[in-house]
Tab-separated table of C-alpha atoms in Angstrom:
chain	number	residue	atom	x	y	z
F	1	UNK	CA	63.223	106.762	64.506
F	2	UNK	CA	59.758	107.312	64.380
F	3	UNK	CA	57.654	107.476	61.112
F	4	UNK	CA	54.591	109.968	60.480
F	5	UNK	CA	51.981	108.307	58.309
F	6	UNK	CA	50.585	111.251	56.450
F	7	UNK	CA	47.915	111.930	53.280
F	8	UNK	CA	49.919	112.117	50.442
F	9	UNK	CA	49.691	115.134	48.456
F	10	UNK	CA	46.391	116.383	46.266
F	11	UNK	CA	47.323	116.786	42.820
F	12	UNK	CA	48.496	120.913	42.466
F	13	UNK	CA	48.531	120.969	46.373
F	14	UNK	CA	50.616	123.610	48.102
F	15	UNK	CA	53.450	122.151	50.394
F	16	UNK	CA	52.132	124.181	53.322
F	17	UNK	CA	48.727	123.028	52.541
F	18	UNK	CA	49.786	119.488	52.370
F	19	UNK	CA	51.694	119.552	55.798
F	20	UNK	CA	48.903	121.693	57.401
F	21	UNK	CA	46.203	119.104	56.374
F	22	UNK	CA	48.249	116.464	57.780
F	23	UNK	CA	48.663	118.451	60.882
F	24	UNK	CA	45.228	119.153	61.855
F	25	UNK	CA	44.157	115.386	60.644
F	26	UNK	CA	46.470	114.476	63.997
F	27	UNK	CA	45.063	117.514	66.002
F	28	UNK	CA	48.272	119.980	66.287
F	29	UNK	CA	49.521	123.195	64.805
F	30	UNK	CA	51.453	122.814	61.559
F	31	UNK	CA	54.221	124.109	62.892
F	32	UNK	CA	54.273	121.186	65.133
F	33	UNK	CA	54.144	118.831	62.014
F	34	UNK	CA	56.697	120.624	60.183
F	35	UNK	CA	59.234	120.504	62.657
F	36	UNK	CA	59.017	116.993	63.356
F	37	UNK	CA	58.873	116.056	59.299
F	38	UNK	CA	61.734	118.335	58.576
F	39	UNK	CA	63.948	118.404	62.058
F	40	UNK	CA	64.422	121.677	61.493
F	41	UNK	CA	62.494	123.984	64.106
F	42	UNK	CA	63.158	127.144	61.859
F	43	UNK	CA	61.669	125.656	58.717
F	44	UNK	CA	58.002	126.515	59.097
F	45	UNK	CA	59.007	130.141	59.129
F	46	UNK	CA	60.881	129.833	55.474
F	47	UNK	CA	58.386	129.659	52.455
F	48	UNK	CA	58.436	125.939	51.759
F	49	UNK	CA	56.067	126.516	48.892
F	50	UNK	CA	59.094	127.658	46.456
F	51	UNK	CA	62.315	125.885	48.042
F	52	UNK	CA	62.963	123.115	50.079
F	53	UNK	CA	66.948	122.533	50.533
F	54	UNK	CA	68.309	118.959	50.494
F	55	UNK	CA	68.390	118.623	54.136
F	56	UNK	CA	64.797	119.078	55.063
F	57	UNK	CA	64.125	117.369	51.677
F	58	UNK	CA	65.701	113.837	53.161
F	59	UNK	CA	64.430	114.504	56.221
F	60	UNK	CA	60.424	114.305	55.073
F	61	UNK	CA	61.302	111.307	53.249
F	62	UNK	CA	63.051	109.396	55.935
F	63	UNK	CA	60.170	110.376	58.269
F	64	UNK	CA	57.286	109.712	55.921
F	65	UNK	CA	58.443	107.309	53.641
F	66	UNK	CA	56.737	108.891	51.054
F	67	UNK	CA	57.409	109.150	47.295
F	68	UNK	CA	60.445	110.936	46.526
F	69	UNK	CA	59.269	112.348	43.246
F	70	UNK	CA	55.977	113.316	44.546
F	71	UNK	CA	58.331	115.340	47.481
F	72	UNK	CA	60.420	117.117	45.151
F	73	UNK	CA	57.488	118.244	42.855
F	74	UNK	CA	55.905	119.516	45.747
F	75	UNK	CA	57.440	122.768	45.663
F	76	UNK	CA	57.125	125.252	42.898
F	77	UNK	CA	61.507	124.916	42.537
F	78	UNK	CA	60.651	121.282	41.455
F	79	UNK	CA	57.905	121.738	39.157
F	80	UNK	CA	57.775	125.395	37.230
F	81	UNK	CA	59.372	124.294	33.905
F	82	UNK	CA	56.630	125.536	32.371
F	83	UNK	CA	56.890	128.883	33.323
F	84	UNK	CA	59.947	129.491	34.904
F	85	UNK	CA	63.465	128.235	33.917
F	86	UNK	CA	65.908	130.197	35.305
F	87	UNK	CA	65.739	127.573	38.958
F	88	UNK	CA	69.573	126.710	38.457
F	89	UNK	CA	70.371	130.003	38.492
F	90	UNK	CA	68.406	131.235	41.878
F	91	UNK	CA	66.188	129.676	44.896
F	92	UNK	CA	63.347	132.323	43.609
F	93	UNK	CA	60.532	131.202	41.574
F	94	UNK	CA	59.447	133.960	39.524
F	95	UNK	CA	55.437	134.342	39.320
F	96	UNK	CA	54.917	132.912	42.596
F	97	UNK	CA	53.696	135.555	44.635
F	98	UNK	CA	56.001	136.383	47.830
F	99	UNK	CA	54.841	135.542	51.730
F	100	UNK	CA	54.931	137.812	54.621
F	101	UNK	CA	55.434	141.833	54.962
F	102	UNK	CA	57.096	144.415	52.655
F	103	UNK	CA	59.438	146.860	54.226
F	104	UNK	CA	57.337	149.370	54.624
F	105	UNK	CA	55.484	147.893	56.785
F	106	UNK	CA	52.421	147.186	54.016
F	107	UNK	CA	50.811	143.489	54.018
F	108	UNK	CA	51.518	141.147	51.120
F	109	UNK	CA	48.102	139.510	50.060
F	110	UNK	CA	50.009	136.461	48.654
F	111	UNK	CA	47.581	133.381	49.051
F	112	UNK	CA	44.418	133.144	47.202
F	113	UNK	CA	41.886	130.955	46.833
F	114	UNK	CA	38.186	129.986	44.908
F	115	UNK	CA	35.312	129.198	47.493
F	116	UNK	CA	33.640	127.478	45.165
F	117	UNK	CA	36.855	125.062	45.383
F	118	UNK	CA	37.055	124.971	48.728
F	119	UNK	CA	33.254	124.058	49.432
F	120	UNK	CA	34.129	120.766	46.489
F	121	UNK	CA	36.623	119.153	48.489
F	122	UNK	CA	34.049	118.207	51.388
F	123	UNK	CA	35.761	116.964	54.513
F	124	UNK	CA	39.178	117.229	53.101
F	125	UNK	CA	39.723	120.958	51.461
F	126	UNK	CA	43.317	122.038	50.328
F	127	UNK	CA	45.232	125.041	48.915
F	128	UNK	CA	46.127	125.060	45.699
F	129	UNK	CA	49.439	125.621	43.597
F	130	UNK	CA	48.004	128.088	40.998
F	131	UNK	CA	45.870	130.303	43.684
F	132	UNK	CA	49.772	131.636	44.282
F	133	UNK	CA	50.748	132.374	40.899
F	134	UNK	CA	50.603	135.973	39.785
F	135	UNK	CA	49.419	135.416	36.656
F	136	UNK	CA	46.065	133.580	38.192
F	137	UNK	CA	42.906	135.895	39.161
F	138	UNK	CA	39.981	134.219	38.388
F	139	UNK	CA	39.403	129.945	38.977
F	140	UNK	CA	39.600	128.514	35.606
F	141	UNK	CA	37.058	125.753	37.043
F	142	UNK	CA	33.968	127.937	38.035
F	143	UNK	CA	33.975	131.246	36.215
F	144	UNK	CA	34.524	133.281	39.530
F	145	UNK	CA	37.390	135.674	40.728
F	146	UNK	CA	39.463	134.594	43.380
F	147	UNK	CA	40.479	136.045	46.363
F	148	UNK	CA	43.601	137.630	48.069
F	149	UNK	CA	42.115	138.198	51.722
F	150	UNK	CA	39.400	137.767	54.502
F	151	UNK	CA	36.115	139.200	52.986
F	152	UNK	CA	35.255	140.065	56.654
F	153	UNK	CA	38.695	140.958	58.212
F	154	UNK	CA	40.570	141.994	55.313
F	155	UNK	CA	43.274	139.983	56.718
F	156	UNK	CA	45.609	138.221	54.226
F	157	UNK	CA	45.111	134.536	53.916
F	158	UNK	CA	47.416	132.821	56.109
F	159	UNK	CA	48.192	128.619	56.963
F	160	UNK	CA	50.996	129.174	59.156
F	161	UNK	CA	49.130	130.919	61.696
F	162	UNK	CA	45.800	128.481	61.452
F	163	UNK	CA	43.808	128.776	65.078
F	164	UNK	CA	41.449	126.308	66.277
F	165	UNK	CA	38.358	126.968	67.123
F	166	UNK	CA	37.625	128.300	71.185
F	167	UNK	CA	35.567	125.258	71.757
F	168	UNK	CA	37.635	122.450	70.780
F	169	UNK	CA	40.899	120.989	72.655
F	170	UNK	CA	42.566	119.995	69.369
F	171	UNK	CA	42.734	121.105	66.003
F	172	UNK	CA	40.184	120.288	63.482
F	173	UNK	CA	40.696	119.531	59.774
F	174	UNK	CA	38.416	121.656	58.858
F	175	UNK	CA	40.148	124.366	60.385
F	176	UNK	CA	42.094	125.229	57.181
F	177	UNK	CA	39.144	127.041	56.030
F	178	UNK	CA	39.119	129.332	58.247
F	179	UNK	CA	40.931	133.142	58.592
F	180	UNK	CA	43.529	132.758	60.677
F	181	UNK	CA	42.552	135.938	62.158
F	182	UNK	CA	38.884	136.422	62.628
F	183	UNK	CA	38.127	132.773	62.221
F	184	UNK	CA	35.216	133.250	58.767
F	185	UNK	CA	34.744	130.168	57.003
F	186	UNK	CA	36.250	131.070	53.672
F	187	UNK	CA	34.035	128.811	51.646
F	188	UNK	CA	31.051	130.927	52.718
F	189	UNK	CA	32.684	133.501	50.521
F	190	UNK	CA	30.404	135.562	48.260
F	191	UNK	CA	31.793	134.586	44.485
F	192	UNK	CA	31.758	136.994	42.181
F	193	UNK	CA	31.540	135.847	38.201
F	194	UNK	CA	34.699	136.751	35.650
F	195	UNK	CA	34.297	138.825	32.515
F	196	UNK	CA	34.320	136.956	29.805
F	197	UNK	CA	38.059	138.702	29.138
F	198	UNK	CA	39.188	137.708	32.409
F	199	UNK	CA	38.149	134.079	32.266
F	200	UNK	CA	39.998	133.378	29.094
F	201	UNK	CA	43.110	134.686	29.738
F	202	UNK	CA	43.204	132.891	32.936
F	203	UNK	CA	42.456	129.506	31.183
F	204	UNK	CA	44.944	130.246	28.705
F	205	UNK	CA	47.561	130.359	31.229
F	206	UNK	CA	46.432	127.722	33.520
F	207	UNK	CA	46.281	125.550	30.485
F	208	UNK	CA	49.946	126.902	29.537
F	209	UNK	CA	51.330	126.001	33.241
F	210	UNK	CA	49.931	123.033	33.159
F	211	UNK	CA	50.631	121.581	29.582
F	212	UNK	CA	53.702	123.154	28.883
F	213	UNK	CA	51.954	124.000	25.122
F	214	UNK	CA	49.411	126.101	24.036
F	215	UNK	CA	48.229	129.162	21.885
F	216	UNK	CA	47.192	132.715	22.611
F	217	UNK	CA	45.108	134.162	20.054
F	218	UNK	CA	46.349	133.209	16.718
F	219	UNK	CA	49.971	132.408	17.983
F	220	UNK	CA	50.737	128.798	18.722
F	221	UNK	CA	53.353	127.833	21.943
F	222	UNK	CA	55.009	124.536	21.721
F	223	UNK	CA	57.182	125.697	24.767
F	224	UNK	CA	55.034	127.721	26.952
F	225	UNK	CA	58.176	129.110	28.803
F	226	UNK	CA	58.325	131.507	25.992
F	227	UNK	CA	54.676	132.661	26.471
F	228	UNK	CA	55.124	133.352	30.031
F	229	UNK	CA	58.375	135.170	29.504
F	230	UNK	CA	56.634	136.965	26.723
F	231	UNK	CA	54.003	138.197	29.087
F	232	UNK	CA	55.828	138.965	31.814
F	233	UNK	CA	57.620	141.850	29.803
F	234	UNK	CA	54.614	143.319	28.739
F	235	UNK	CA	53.185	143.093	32.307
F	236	UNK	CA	56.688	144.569	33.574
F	237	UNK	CA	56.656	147.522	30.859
F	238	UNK	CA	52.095	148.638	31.377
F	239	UNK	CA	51.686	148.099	34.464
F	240	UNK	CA	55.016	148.158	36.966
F	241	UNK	CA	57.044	150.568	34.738
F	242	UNK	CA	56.177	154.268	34.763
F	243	UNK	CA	57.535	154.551	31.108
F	244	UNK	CA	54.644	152.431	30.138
F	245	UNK	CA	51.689	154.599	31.995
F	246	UNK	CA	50.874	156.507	28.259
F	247	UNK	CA	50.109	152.981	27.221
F	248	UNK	CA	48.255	151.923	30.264
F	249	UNK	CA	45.817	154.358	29.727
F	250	UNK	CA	45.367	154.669	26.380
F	251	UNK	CA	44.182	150.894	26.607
F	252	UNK	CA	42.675	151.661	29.553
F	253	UNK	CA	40.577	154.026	27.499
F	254	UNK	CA	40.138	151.848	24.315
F	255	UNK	CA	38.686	148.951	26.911
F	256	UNK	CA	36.731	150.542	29.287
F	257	UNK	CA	38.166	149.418	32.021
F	258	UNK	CA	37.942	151.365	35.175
F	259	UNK	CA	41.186	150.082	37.289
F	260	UNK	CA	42.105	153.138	38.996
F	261	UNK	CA	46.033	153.797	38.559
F	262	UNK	CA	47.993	155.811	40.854
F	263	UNK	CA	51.372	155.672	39.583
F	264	UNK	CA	53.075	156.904	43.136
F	265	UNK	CA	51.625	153.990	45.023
F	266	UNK	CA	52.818	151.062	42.605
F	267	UNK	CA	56.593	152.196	43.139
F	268	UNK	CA	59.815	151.211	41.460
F	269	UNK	CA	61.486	148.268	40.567
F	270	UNK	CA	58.385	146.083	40.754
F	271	UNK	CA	57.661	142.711	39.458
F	272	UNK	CA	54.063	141.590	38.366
F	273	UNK	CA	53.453	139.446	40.408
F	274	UNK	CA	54.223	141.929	43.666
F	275	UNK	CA	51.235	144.045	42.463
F	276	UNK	CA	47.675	143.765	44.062
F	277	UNK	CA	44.734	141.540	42.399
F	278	UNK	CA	43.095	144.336	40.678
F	279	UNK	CA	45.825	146.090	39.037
F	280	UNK	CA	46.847	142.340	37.747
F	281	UNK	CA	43.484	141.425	37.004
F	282	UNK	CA	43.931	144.545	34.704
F	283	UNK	CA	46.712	143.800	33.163
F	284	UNK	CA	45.834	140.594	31.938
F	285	UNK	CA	43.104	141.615	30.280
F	286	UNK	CA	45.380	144.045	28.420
F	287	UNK	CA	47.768	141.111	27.620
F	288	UNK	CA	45.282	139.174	26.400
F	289	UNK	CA	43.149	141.775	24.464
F	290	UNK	CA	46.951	142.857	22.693
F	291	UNK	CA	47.102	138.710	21.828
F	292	UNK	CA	43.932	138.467	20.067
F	293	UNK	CA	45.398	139.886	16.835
F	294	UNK	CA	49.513	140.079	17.568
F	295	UNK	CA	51.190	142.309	16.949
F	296	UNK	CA	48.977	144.566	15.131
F	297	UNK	CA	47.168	145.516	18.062
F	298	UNK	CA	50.368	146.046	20.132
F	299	UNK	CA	52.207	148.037	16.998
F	300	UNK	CA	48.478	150.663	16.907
F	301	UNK	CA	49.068	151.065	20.501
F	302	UNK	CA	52.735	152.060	20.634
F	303	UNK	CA	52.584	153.998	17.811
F	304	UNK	CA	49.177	156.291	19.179
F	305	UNK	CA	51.106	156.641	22.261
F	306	UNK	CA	54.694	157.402	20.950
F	307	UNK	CA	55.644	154.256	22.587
F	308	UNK	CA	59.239	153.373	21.085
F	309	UNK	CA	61.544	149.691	21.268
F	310	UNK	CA	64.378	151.941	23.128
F	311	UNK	CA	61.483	152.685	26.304
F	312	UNK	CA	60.365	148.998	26.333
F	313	UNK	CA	63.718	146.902	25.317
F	314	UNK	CA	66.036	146.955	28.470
F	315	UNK	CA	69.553	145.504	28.252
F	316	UNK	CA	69.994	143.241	30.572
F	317	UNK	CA	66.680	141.085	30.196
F	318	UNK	CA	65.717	138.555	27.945
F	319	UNK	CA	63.128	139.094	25.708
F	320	UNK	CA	61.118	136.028	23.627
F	321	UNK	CA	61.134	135.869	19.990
F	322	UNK	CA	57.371	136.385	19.471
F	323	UNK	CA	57.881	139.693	21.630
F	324	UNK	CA	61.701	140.632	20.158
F	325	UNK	CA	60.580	140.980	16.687
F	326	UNK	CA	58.073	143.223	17.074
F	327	UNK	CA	59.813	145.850	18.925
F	328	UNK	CA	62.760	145.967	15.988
F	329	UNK	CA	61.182	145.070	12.972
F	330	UNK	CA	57.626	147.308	13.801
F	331	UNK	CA	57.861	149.636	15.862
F	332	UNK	CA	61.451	150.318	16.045
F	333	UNK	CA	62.299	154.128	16.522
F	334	UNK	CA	65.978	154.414	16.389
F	335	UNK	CA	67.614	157.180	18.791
F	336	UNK	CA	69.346	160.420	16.991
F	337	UNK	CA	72.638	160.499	17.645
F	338	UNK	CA	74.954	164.249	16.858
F	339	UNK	CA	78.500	164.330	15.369
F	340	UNK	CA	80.224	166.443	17.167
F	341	UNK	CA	80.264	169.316	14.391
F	342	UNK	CA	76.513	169.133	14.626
F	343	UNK	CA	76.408	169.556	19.113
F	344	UNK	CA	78.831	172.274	18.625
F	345	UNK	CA	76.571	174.332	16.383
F	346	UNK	CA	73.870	173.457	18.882
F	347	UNK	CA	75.535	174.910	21.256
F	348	UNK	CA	76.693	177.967	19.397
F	349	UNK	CA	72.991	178.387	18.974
F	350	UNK	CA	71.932	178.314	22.770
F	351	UNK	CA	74.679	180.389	23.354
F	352	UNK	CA	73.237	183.469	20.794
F	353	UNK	CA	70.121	182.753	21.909
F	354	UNK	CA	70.829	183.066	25.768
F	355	UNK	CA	73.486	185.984	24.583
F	356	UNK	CA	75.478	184.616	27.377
F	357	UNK	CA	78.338	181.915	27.552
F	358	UNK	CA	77.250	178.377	28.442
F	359	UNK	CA	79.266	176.169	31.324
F	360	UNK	CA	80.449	172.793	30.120
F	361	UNK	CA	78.226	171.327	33.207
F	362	UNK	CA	75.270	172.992	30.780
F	363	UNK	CA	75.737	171.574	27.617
F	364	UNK	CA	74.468	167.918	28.167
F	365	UNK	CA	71.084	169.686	29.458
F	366	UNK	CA	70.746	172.055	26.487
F	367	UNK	CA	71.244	168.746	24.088
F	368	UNK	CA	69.059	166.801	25.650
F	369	UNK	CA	66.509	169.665	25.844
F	370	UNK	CA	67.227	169.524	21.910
F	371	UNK	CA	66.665	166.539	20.960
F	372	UNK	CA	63.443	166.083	23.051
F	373	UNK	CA	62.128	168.737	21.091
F	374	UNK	CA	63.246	167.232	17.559
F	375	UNK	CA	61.230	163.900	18.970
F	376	UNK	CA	58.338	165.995	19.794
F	377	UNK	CA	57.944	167.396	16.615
């Protein structure tokens, strides 16, 4: 059996970086690499970055002999305690933004990156761990935004499809810095500098990822799981919910931010890290202007925008302490609910009001159309 001798992994190095580094240090595709590490010739196409089973995971280790530890960390499954711990439950990785193409066809920008990182590491530039994390816009390092795609192509940011250049016969290490498309040298990337809003919610939460502790404002984490779950509601409810647009833009408003918001083109059922750089470049600052004085800020909000705990508070999903008693002991606005003397008078209202008898298929409309109006007032 033949043994690969690779470069171990850069501390917070993506798994497909590491193997595609590796790759191009012996002059082939990564794909190559991958299959030979992992005997598995379908294994470059899964997203090694969040799960590597137990077959391909004693595979790499008989073939590189490398650290077994160092392996299993390498994917986010292995190592997002900090802000995910739900891994026993699913192979997903919550936060980590997802590879390849949505349904409808639309690109998923999934990969980003700081040039000002890239041009650092010299002869030997990798991808990091945090550039795929949805709650990561800006490089906690160097003050600049990162970015999602090609500045010349528009292309997302790919390592699986890495090309070498026209004028060589093998790959090049350098090619990893390159758009696997249009071949731009990413480093050559025009940076552009955070607000100062940006920057410090981004540190906060590379600090939390990476600790496992922290604070936000004047509220102090000793697990940061909790602060992560915590945000990921709010995120959920402003910016991917459409019961939460009335709050989006009344912050919107009170910030003067100018993230355009088309409601339509976010769709349903959408997670925060699924939604494009701007919109969660947005809503962080949000998040983190809201954590700067919890929970007033958050309790002015809801209550100038009717905002109640029955629109944000959904059933089935956990909710941290920090955010849980807020919503019922601040801004808790409980539902009215009728005896059934009281709907029948309702109903004998509507129906000398109408002057006209009302079908049983009508009354839950003319309640609700009630009650709305009792809210409103």
């Amino acid at each position: 059996m033949r043994r690969y001798i690779l470069d171990p992994p850069f501390k917070d190095e993506l798994m497909t970086s590491w193997i595609a580094r590796n790759a191009l240090l012996y002059g082939m595709k990564p794909t190559q690499l991958a299959t030979l590490i992992t005997k598995d010739v379908e294994s470059w196409k899964s997203d090694l970055d969040v799960f590597l089973n137990e077959k391909r995971m004693s595979s790499i280790l008989e073939r590189t002999g490398l650290n077994e530890t160092q392996i299993r960390r390498l994917p986010f499954y292995g190592s997002c305690e900090y802000f995910y711990n739900q891994t026993g439950k699913t192979n997903q990785v919550k936060w980590v933004m997802p590879l390849g193409i949505r349904q409808t066809g639309k690109k998923l920008f999934s990969l980003q990156y700081c040039p000002c990182c890239l041009a650092e590491d010299g002869d030997r530039p990798y991808f990091r761990k945090h550039w795929r994390l949805g709650f990561m816009t800006a490089c906690p390092y160097h003050s600049v935004q990162l970015h999602d795609r090609c500045p010349k192509c528009r292309n997302p940011i790919d390592l699986k499809r890495l090309q070498k250049h026209e004028e060589e016969v093998l790959y090049q290490p350098l090619d990893i810095v390159h758009c696997s498309k249009c071949g731009f040298d990413l480093r050559e990337t025009e940076f552009v500098p955070t607000i100062g809003d940006e920057y410090e919610i981004n540190c906060i939460n590379f600090l939390q990822s990476s600790l496992g502790y922290g604070h936000a404002g004047d509220l102090e984490f000793n697990y940061s799981n909790l602060y992560f779950e915590g945000i990921r509601r709010l995120l959920s409810f402003l910016v991917c919910s459409p019961k939460g647009e009335e709050l989006f833009m009344h912050l919107r408003q009170n910030l003067g931010l100018e993230q355009i918001y088309h409601r339509e083109l976010i769709g349903h059922n959408v997670e925060p890290e699924r939604l494009n750089i701007s919109l969660r470049r947005t809503g962080l600052i949000m998040i983190y202007c809201l954590l700067q004085d919890w929970p007033e800020g958050f309790i002015k909000a809801c209550k100038a925008t009717n905002t109640s705990t029955h629109l944000i508070k959904t059933p089935y999903l956990e909710f941290p302490f920090w955010v849980t008693d807020t919503l019922f002991f601040h801004i808790k606005q409980y539902k009215y609910f009728a005896c059934d003397e009281e709907k029948s008078n309702i109903v004998n209202f509507f129906k000398r009001r109408l002057k006209k008898k009302i079908k049983p298929t009508q009354i839950q409309r003319y309640l609700e159309y009630y009650f709305r109006g009792i809210r409103k007032s």
